[in-house]
Coordinates of C-alpha atoms and ligand atoms in Angstrom, one line a residue:
X15 CA -0.7 0.4 -15.9
X16 CA 3.1 1.9 -14.2
X17 CA 4.6 0.0 -11.0
X18 CA 3.4 3.1 -9.0
X19 CA -0.2 2.6 -9.5
X20 CA -0.1 -0.9 -9.5
X21 CA 1.3 -0.7 -5.8
X22 CA -1.6 2.2 -5.2
X23 CA -4.1 -0.1 -6.3
X24 CA -2.6 -2.9 -4.4
X25 CA -2.6 -0.6 -0.9
X26 CA -6.9 -0.9 -1.5
X27 CA -8.4 -2.8 0.8
X28 CA -10.7 -3.6 -1.5
X29 CA -9.0 -5.0 -4.0
X30 CA -6.4 -7.0 -1.1
X31 CA -9.7 -8.4 0.0
X32 CA -10.7 -9.2 -3.9
X33 CA -7.4 -10.7 -4.1
X34 CA -7.1 -13.0 -1.0
X35 CA -11.0 -14.4 -1.2
X36 CA -9.6 -14.9 -5.2
X37 CA -6.4 -16.9 -3.9
X38 CA -7.8 -19.0 -1.4
X39 CA -10.8 -19.9 -3.7
X40 CA -8.0 -20.8 -6.2
X41 CA -6.5 -22.8 -3.1
X42 CA -9.4 -24.9 -2.6
X43 CA -10.5 -25.2 -5.8
X44 CA -7.3 -26.0 -6.7
X45 CA -7.3 -29.3 -3.5
X46 CA -10.7 -30.5 -5.0
X47 CA -9.8 -30.7 -7.7
X48 CA -6.2 -32.8 -7.0
X49 CA -8.8 -35.1 -4.7
X50 CA -11.2 -35.7 -7.6
X51 CA -8.6 -36.1 -10.0
X52 CA -6.3 -38.7 -8.5
X53 CA -10.2 -40.8 -7.6
X54 CA -11.0 -40.3 -11.1
X55 CA -8.1 -41.4 -13.1
X56 CA -7.5 -44.2 -10.3
X57 CA -11.0 -45.7 -10.7
X58 CA -10.4 -45.2 -14.2
X59 CA -7.0 -47.3 -14.2
X60 CA -9.0 -49.8 -12.5
X61 CA -11.5 -50.1 -14.8
X62 CA -8.9 -50.4 -18.1
X63 CA -7.7 -53.4 -15.6
X64 CA -10.4 -54.9 -15.4
X65 CA -10.8 -54.9 -19.2
X66 CA -8.0 -56.8 -19.5
X67 CA -8.3 -59.1 -17.2
X68 CA -11.7 -60.0 -18.9
X69 CA -10.0 -59.9 -22.3
X70 CA -7.2 -62.2 -21.4
X71 CA -9.1 -64.6 -19.7
X72 CA -10.8 -65.0 -22.8
X73 CA -7.7 -64.9 -25.4
X74 CA -6.7 -67.3 -22.9
X75 CA -9.8 -70.3 -23.5
X76 CA -9.0 -68.9 -27.9
X77 CA -5.3 -70.0 -27.6
X78 CA -5.9 -72.8 -25.0
X79 CA -8.8 -74.1 -28.1
X80 CA -7.6 -73.1 -31.1
X81 CA -3.9 -71.6 -30.6
X82 CA -2.3 -68.9 -32.5
X83 CA -4.3 -68.6 -35.7
X84 CA -7.7 -68.7 -33.5
X85 CA -6.4 -65.7 -31.3
X86 CA -5.4 -63.8 -34.6
X87 CA -9.3 -64.8 -35.9
X88 CA -10.5 -63.6 -32.1
X89 CA -8.7 -60.5 -32.6
X90 CA -9.8 -59.4 -36.1
X91 CA -13.0 -60.2 -35.0
X92 CA -12.8 -58.1 -31.9
X93 CA -11.8 -55.6 -34.1
X94 CA -14.5 -55.3 -36.4
X95 CA -16.9 -55.8 -33.7
X96 CA -15.7 -53.4 -30.8
X97 CA -13.3 -50.8 -33.1
X98 CA -10.2 -49.5 -32.5
X99 CA -9.5 -50.6 -28.8
X100 CA -5.7 -49.7 -28.0
X101 CA -5.1 -53.8 -27.2
X102 CA -2.1 -55.2 -26.8
X103 CA -1.8 -59.0 -27.3
X104 CA 1.5 -60.8 -27.5
X105 CA 1.9 -65.0 -26.7
X106 CA 6.0 -65.8 -25.8
X107 CA 7.2 -69.3 -25.4
X108 CA 8.8 -70.8 -22.0
X109 CA 12.1 -68.8 -23.4
X110 CA 10.7 -65.6 -23.9
X111 CA 11.0 -65.4 -27.2
X112 CA 7.7 -63.5 -29.4
X113 CA 5.6 -66.4 -31.5
X114 CA 3.4 -63.3 -32.1
X115 CA 2.8 -59.5 -31.3
X116 CA -0.6 -57.5 -31.6
X117 CA 0.2 -53.6 -30.3
X118 CA -2.4 -50.9 -29.9
X119 CA -4.3 -49.8 -33.5
X120 CA -3.0 -46.3 -32.5
X121 CA 0.6 -47.6 -32.7
X122 CA 0.7 -49.7 -35.7
X123 CA 3.8 -47.6 -36.8
X124 CA 6.0 -47.9 -33.3
X125 CA 5.6 -51.5 -34.0
X126 CA 8.8 -52.4 -33.7
X127 CA 10.3 -49.9 -31.0
X128 CA 7.5 -52.0 -28.4
X129 CA 8.2 -54.9 -29.0
X130 CA 12.3 -53.4 -28.1
X131 CA 10.7 -52.2 -25.1
X132 CA 8.7 -55.4 -23.8
X133 CA 12.0 -57.6 -24.8
X134 CA 13.5 -55.5 -22.6
X135 CA 10.7 -55.9 -19.3
X136 CA 10.4 -58.9 -17.1
X137 CA 8.1 -61.9 -17.7
X138 CA 7.3 -62.3 -13.9
X139 CA 3.6 -63.0 -13.6
X140 CA 1.1 -59.9 -12.9
X141 CA 1.0 -56.3 -13.2
X142 CA 3.4 -54.3 -15.4
X143 CA 3.9 -51.6 -17.7
X144 CA 6.3 -50.0 -20.2
X145 CA 6.4 -46.5 -21.3
X146 CA 4.8 -46.3 -24.9
X147 CA 6.4 -44.2 -28.1
X148 CA 2.7 -43.1 -29.3
X149 CA 2.3 -39.5 -27.9
X150 CA 3.8 -40.8 -24.9
X151 CA 1.4 -43.0 -22.9
X152 CA 1.6 -46.4 -20.8
X153 CA 0.5 -49.6 -22.1
X154 CA -0.6 -51.3 -18.9
X155 CA -0.4 -55.1 -19.4
X156 CA -1.1 -58.3 -17.4
X157 CA 1.0 -61.4 -18.0
X158 CA 0.6 -65.4 -17.4
X159 CA 0.6 -68.5 -18.6
X160 CA -3.1 -69.8 -20.0
X161 CA -4.1 -72.6 -17.8
X162 CA -2.1 -76.0 -18.8
X163 CA 0.2 -74.0 -21.3
X164 CA 3.9 -73.4 -21.3
X165 CA 2.9 -69.9 -23.3
X166 CA 2.6 -66.6 -21.5
X167 CA -0.1 -64.3 -23.0
X168 CA 0.3 -60.8 -22.4
X169 CA -2.6 -58.5 -22.7
X170 CA -1.7 -55.0 -22.4
X171 CA -3.7 -51.6 -22.8
X172 CA -2.9 -48.4 -23.9
X173 CA -3.1 -45.9 -21.4
X174 CA -4.2 -43.0 -24.7
X175 CA -8.2 -43.4 -24.1
X176 CA -7.8 -42.4 -20.3
X177 CA -5.4 -39.8 -20.7
X178 CA -6.9 -37.9 -22.8
X179 CA -10.4 -37.9 -20.6
X180 CA -7.8 -37.0 -17.8
X181 CA -6.5 -34.4 -19.6
X182 CA -10.7 -32.9 -20.8
X183 CA -11.6 -32.7 -17.4
X184 CA -8.2 -30.5 -16.2
X185 CA -8.5 -28.5 -19.3
X186 CA -12.2 -27.9 -18.9
X187 CA -11.9 -27.3 -14.7
X188 CA -8.8 -25.0 -15.5
X189 CA -11.1 -22.9 -17.8
X190 CA -14.3 -22.7 -15.0
X191 CA -11.6 -21.7 -12.3
X192 CA -10.2 -19.3 -14.7
X193 CA -14.1 -17.5 -14.8
X194 CA -15.2 -18.3 -12.1
X195 CA -11.6 -16.5 -10.9
X196 CA -12.0 -13.3 -13.4
X197 CA -15.7 -13.0 -12.0
X198 CA -15.1 -13.7 -8.7
X199 CA -12.3 -11.2 -8.3
X200 CA -14.5 -8.3 -10.1
X201 CA -18.1 -8.9 -8.0
X202 CA -15.1 -9.4 -4.9
X203 CA -13.7 -5.8 -5.7
X204 CA -17.2 -4.5 -6.6
X205 CA -19.2 -5.2 -2.9
X206 CA -16.1 -5.1 -0.8
X207 CA -15.5 -1.8 -3.0
X208 CA -19.5 -1.1 -1.5
X209 CA -19.0 -2.1 2.2
X210 CA -15.8 0.0 2.4
X211 CA -16.7 2.8 1.0
X212 CA -18.2 4.3 4.3
X213 CA -14.8 3.6 5.5
X214 CA -13.7 5.5 2.7
X215 CA -15.5 8.4 3.5
X216 CA -14.6 8.4 7.2
X217 CA -10.3 8.8 6.1
X218 CA -11.8 11.6 4.0
X219 CA -13.4 13.4 7.0
X220 CA -10.8 12.9 9.1
X221 CA -8.7 14.5 6.4
X222 CA -10.0 17.7 6.5
X223 CA -10.9 17.6 10.0
X224 CA -7.3 17.3 10.4
X225 CA -6.5 20.6 8.2
X226 CA -8.9 21.7 10.7
X227 CA -12.7 21.8 9.5
X228 CA -14.1 20.7 12.3
X229 CA -17.6 20.9 11.0
X230 CA -16.7 18.1 8.7
X231 CA -19.1 14.8 9.1
X232 CA -19.1 11.8 7.7
X233 CA -22.4 11.0 5.5
X234 CA -24.0 8.0 7.5
X235 CA -26.2 5.1 5.3
X236 CA -28.5 3.8 7.0
X237 CA -27.6 0.2 6.4
X238 CA -28.1 -0.9 10.1
X239 CA -24.3 -2.8 10.4
X240 CA -21.4 -1.9 12.4
X241 CA -20.4 0.6 10.0
X242 CA -23.4 2.6 10.2
X243 CA -22.2 2.4 13.7
X244 CA -19.3 3.7 13.1
X245 CA -19.8 6.2 11.3
X246 CA -22.9 7.6 14.2
X247 CA -20.4 7.5 17.0
X248 CA -17.2 9.2 14.6
X249 CA -19.8 12.3 13.8
X250 CA -21.0 12.2 17.7
X251 CA -17.7 12.2 19.2
X252 CA -16.6 15.8 16.1
X253 CA -19.9 16.8 17.6
X254 CA -18.3 16.9 21.2
X255 CA -15.1 18.0 20.0
X256 CA -16.7 21.2 18.3
X257 CA -18.5 22.4 21.1
X258 CA -15.6 21.9 23.1
X259 CA -13.3 23.3 20.9
X260 CA -15.2 26.2 20.1
X261 CA -16.2 26.8 23.6
X262 CA -12.8 27.3 24.6
X263 CA -12.5 29.5 21.6
X264 CA -14.5 31.6 22.6
X265 CA -13.4 31.8 26.5
X266 CA -9.9 32.4 25.3
X267 CA -11.4 35.2 23.1
X268 CA -13.0 36.6 26.2
X269 CA -10.0 36.1 28.1
X270 CA -8.3 37.8 25.8
X271 CA -10.4 40.9 25.7
X272 CA -10.7 41.2 29.3
X273 CA -6.3 41.5 29.6
X274 CA -6.4 43.4 26.3
X275 CA -8.3 46.3 27.0
X276 CA -6.7 47.1 30.6
X277 CA -3.1 46.6 29.4
X278 CA -4.1 49.0 25.9
X279 CA -5.2 51.6 28.6
X280 CA -2.3 51.0 31.0
X281 CA 0.3 51.9 27.7
X282 CA -2.0 54.5 26.4
X283 CA -1.8 56.0 29.8
X284 CA 1.7 56.1 30.0
X285 CA 2.2 57.1 26.5
X286 CA -0.2 60.0 27.0
X287 CA 2.0 60.6 30.4
X288 CA 5.4 60.8 28.7
X289 CA 4.4 63.9 25.7
X290 CA 3.8 65.7 28.9
X291 CA 7.5 67.0 31.3
X292 CA 8.4 64.8 33.7
X293 CA 11.2 63.7 35.9
X294 CA 14.1 61.5 34.3
X295 CA 12.7 58.7 37.1
X296 CA 9.5 59.3 36.2
X297 CA 9.6 59.1 32.5
X298 CA 12.0 56.1 32.9
X299 CA 9.6 54.2 34.9
X300 CA 6.4 55.7 32.5
X301 CA 8.6 54.1 29.5
X302 CA 9.0 50.2 31.0
X303 CA 4.9 50.2 31.9
X304 CA 4.4 51.2 28.2
X305 CA 7.1 48.5 26.9
X306 CA 6.3 45.9 29.4
X307 CA 2.0 46.5 28.2
X308 CA 3.3 46.1 24.8
X309 CA 5.0 43.1 25.7
X310 CA 2.5 41.2 27.8
X311 CA 0.1 42.4 24.6
X312 CA 2.2 40.6 21.5
X313 CA 2.4 37.8 23.9
X314 CA -0.7 36.9 24.3
X315 CA -1.7 37.8 20.4
X316 CA 1.0 34.7 19.8
X317 CA -0.7 32.7 22.2
X318 CA -3.8 33.6 21.1
X319 CA -2.5 32.1 17.8
X320 CA -1.0 29.2 18.8
X321 CA -4.5 28.0 20.3
X322 CA -5.8 28.8 17.1
X323 CA -3.8 27.4 14.4
X324 CA -3.3 23.9 17.1
X325 CA -7.4 23.5 17.8
X326 CA -7.5 23.9 13.6
X327 CA -10.4 26.6 14.9
X328 CA -7.8 29.4 12.9
X329 CA -9.7 30.5 10.2
X330 CA -7.7 30.8 6.7
X331 CA -8.3 33.2 4.1
X332 CA -6.6 31.7 1.0
X333 CA -5.5 33.8 -1.9
X334 CA -2.9 33.3 -5.1
X335 CA -0.1 35.0 -4.1
X336 CA 3.3 34.9 -5.6
X337 CA 6.2 34.2 -3.2
X338 CA 7.9 37.6 -3.2
X339 CA 4.4 39.4 -2.3
X340 CA 5.4 37.2 0.4
X341 CA 9.2 37.7 1.3
X342 CA 9.8 40.9 0.4
X343 CA 7.2 43.0 2.9
X344 CA 8.7 41.4 6.1
X345 CA 11.8 41.9 4.9
X346 CA 11.4 45.6 4.4
X347 CA 8.9 45.1 8.2
X348 CA 12.4 43.8 9.6
X349 CA 15.2 46.4 7.8
X350 CA 15.4 48.1 10.8
X351 CA 15.5 45.7 13.5
X352 CA 18.6 44.3 10.8
X353 CA 20.6 47.3 10.3
X354 CA 21.1 48.0 13.8
X355 CA 23.0 44.7 13.7
X356 CA 24.9 45.3 10.3
X357 CA 23.1 42.4 9.2
X358 CA 22.1 42.5 4.8
X359 CA 19.1 40.6 3.9
X360 CA 18.8 39.3 0.3
X361 CA 16.5 37.4 -1.6
X362 CA 18.0 35.1 -4.5
X363 CA 14.7 35.4 -6.4
X364 CA 15.1 33.2 -9.5
X365 CA 11.9 31.6 -9.7
X366 CA 8.9 33.3 -8.0
X367 CA 5.6 30.6 -8.5
X368 CA 2.5 31.3 -7.3
X369 CA 1.3 29.7 -3.7
X370 CA -2.2 29.3 -2.7
X371 CA -2.1 31.0 0.9
X372 CA -3.2 32.8 3.5
X373 CA -0.9 35.8 3.2
X374 CA -0.3 37.9 6.3
X375 CA -0.4 34.3 8.2
X376 CA 2.8 33.5 6.1
X377 CA 4.3 36.8 6.3
X378 CA 4.2 36.2 10.0
X379 CA 5.6 33.0 9.7
X380 CA 8.1 34.3 7.7
X381 CA 8.5 37.3 10.2
X382 CA 9.1 34.7 13.4
X383 CA 11.7 32.7 10.9
X384 CA 13.7 35.9 10.3
X385 CA 13.1 37.5 13.3
X386 CA 15.1 34.3 15.1
X387 CA 17.4 34.7 12.3
X388 CA 18.9 38.4 13.2
X389 CA 18.3 37.7 16.5
X390 CA 20.8 34.3 16.9
X391 CA 23.4 35.5 14.4
X392 CA 26.3 38.2 14.8
X393 CA 26.7 41.7 13.8
X394 CA 28.1 41.8 10.2
X395 CA 26.8 38.5 9.0
X396 CA 23.4 37.1 6.5
X397 CA 20.8 35.9 5.9
X398 CA 19.4 34.3 2.8
X399 CA 15.5 34.0 1.3
X400 CA 15.6 31.0 -1.3
X401 CA 12.2 29.6 -3.2
X402 CA 12.6 26.6 -5.0
X403 CA 9.7 24.6 -6.6
X404 CA 8.4 21.1 -7.2
X405 CA 5.4 20.0 -9.3
X406 CA 3.2 20.1 -6.4
X407 CA 4.8 22.0 -3.7
X408 CA 6.6 25.7 -3.3
X409 CA 9.3 25.7 -0.9
X410 CA 10.7 28.7 1.2
X411 CA 13.9 28.5 2.7
X412 CA 15.8 30.9 5.5
X413 CA 19.6 30.6 5.6
X414 CA 22.0 31.9 8.8
X415 CA 25.6 32.2 9.4
X416 CA 24.0 32.2 13.2
X417 CA 25.0 30.5 16.2
X418 CA 23.2 27.2 15.0
X419 CA 21.7 24.7 17.2
X420 CA 22.7 21.7 19.1
X421 CA 21.6 18.3 17.3
X422 CA 19.9 17.3 20.3
X423 CA 17.7 20.7 20.3
X424 CA 17.0 20.1 16.9
X425 CA 13.8 17.8 17.1
X426 CA 12.5 20.4 20.6
X427 CA 12.9 23.4 19.2
X428 CA 9.6 23.2 17.4
X429 CA 7.4 22.6 21.2
X430 CA 6.3 25.0 22.9
X431 CA 7.9 27.4 25.6
X432 CA 11.2 25.3 23.9
X433 CA 14.4 27.7 24.3
X434 CA 17.7 25.9 22.8
X435 CA 19.5 29.9 24.0
X436 CA 20.2 28.5 27.5
X437 CA 22.2 31.3 28.3
X438 CA 18.6 33.4 27.9
X439 CA 20.7 36.2 25.7
X440 CA 18.2 36.7 23.4
X441 CA 14.4 38.0 24.4
X442 CA 11.6 35.4 23.1
X443 CA 9.3 33.1 24.8
X444 CA 10.5 30.0 23.0
X445 CA 6.5 29.9 21.1
X446 CA 7.5 31.6 17.7
X447 CA 8.6 28.3 15.7
X448 CA 5.6 26.3 17.6
X449 CA 3.4 29.3 15.6
X450 CA 5.7 28.3 12.4
X451 CA 5.0 25.0 12.3
X452 CA 1.5 25.2 13.4
X453 CA 0.1 27.7 11.0
X454 CA 2.4 25.7 8.1
X455 CA 0.1 22.6 8.7
X456 CA -2.9 23.8 8.9
X457 CA -2.0 25.2 5.1
X458 CA -0.9 21.2 4.6
X459 CA 2.6 22.2 4.3
X460 CA 5.7 20.8 6.4
X461 CA 8.4 22.6 8.4
X462 CA 12.1 21.5 8.3
X463 CA 15.5 22.4 9.8
X464 CA 19.7 22.0 9.4
X465 CA 21.9 23.3 11.5
X466 CA 25.1 23.6 12.5
X467 CA 26.6 25.0 15.9
X468 CA 28.6 27.8 15.1
X469 CA 28.2 27.7 11.0
X470 CA 24.3 28.6 11.1
X471 CA 20.9 27.6 10.3
X472 CA 18.7 26.4 7.4
X473 CA 15.1 26.4 8.5
X474 CA 12.1 25.6 5.4
X475 CA 9.0 25.5 4.7
X476 CA 6.9 23.5 2.2
X477 CA 3.5 25.1 1.0
X478 CA 1.7 22.9 -1.4
X479 CA 0.9 24.4 -4.8
Ligands
ADP27 P1 12.4 32.0 21.0 O1 11.3 32.8 21.2 O2 13.2 31.5 22.1 O3 13.2 32.7 19.7 P2 11.2 30.0 19.4 O4 10.5 29.0 19.1 O5 11.3 31.2 17.8 O6 11.9 30.9 20.6 O7 12.7 29.3 19.1 C1 13.2 28.0 20.0 C2 14.1 27.9 19.9 O8 15.3 27.4 18.7 C3 15.4 29.6 20.6 O9 15.3 29.9 21.7 C4 16.2 29.4 20.0 O10 16.9 29.0 20.8 C5 16.6 28.2 18.8 N1 16.7 29.1 17.5 C6 15.2 29.5 16.5 N2 15.6 30.2 15.7 C7 17.4 29.8 15.7 C8 17.8 30.1 14.8 N3 17.8 30.3 13.5 N4 19.8 30.5 15.3 C9 19.6 29.6 16.4 N5 18.9 29.0 17.3 C10 17.6 29.5 16.6

């Protein structure tokens, strides 16, 4: 699994929830086990100490009555009776020299090393311990004078059996904990995945709505919980939004129709009248009427396009087409306007990738960008179209050597009715780029601009393949 895949997986809520619960389980199980382990080891230690004390009393009695020889026989009798209790028994004279030493059975090979370590240990009455050379255990012992005796009797016990038991407990616990974490994480992921399914449906529906599909709804699972409530409320909200948007669109269509009809009639009448002989003044007046009617009609079309794209009611008829089939007709359309300003338009078509778009809409986008490039470029300059592609997208750029845009205006040029051209030297309403952005966004693409005043601008539109 690659790092990117792991990162994407860790960003899923169900995985994060399962991870947090597993972590919580490991911490609480670890703390509980730590406490249990501590009490168990303390208990086993006390148990060992009481065995040592009992043995010390027993051997001190034997020593008082039968001396070292009696002690030796008692030890071998004990060994036959009780098996290998890892006991240490030592008798020391009043000067601290060892008179007799029996080391635990499992440490016979390290007899001299144990003796050396015992020599280094003080002979004060009470409890003490040494580190055993055998498997790194400890030997806990009790040392004092048997009643009425000058010698010291030391009785100790290896911690090996107790350590082994604690180690086994720790191993069993770790195994149980690992199984519980694995099973818990898998089940946790399964259940949180199921619980979060409505949330994922909600997100995918929201994405569809963002793409303009206002009729999309979230499937409602009748669970009776908060998720059901959330999805139902969201669907009701979408019903209401769709109702409002459709109503608004119908109203806009009606208004557009109501305005367009008289304007078209006005233009037709003016053009018809222009065909007949007329005085120069009348002709000028009629030409102004026809041009104004044309302007009102195109402004109306732009406003309707913008409303459609921004409200998400724009219907796209997507086709798989080559970039050149989008760019070339637009260049042809603007050839005459460009010629008037002696501007040369070229298309660098090293590659001609396919894109799935609504061709007239994307031509409208390219037309708006080319119109601006010609409008804001000086006569005799050049406008260049280019196409690039990546794994998942195609980018069309249009570069001019025009007046450019000030850096503070750059973020605002996409706003409705914003015109960076404050001198109003060129005709325009300031809605061309808003339409460009909205149409590209409806296609799931993005727009970008780089510009420097006096040098020129570079607009790019990135469309998903
Ligand atoms: P307009 O109808 O004014 O051209 P747009 O929305 O198309 O409206 O553009 C907004 C503003 O962005 C324009 O007023 C202009 O100042 C600036 N602009 C757009 N394209 C260019 C360009 N190629 N070169 C310089 N300025 C540009």
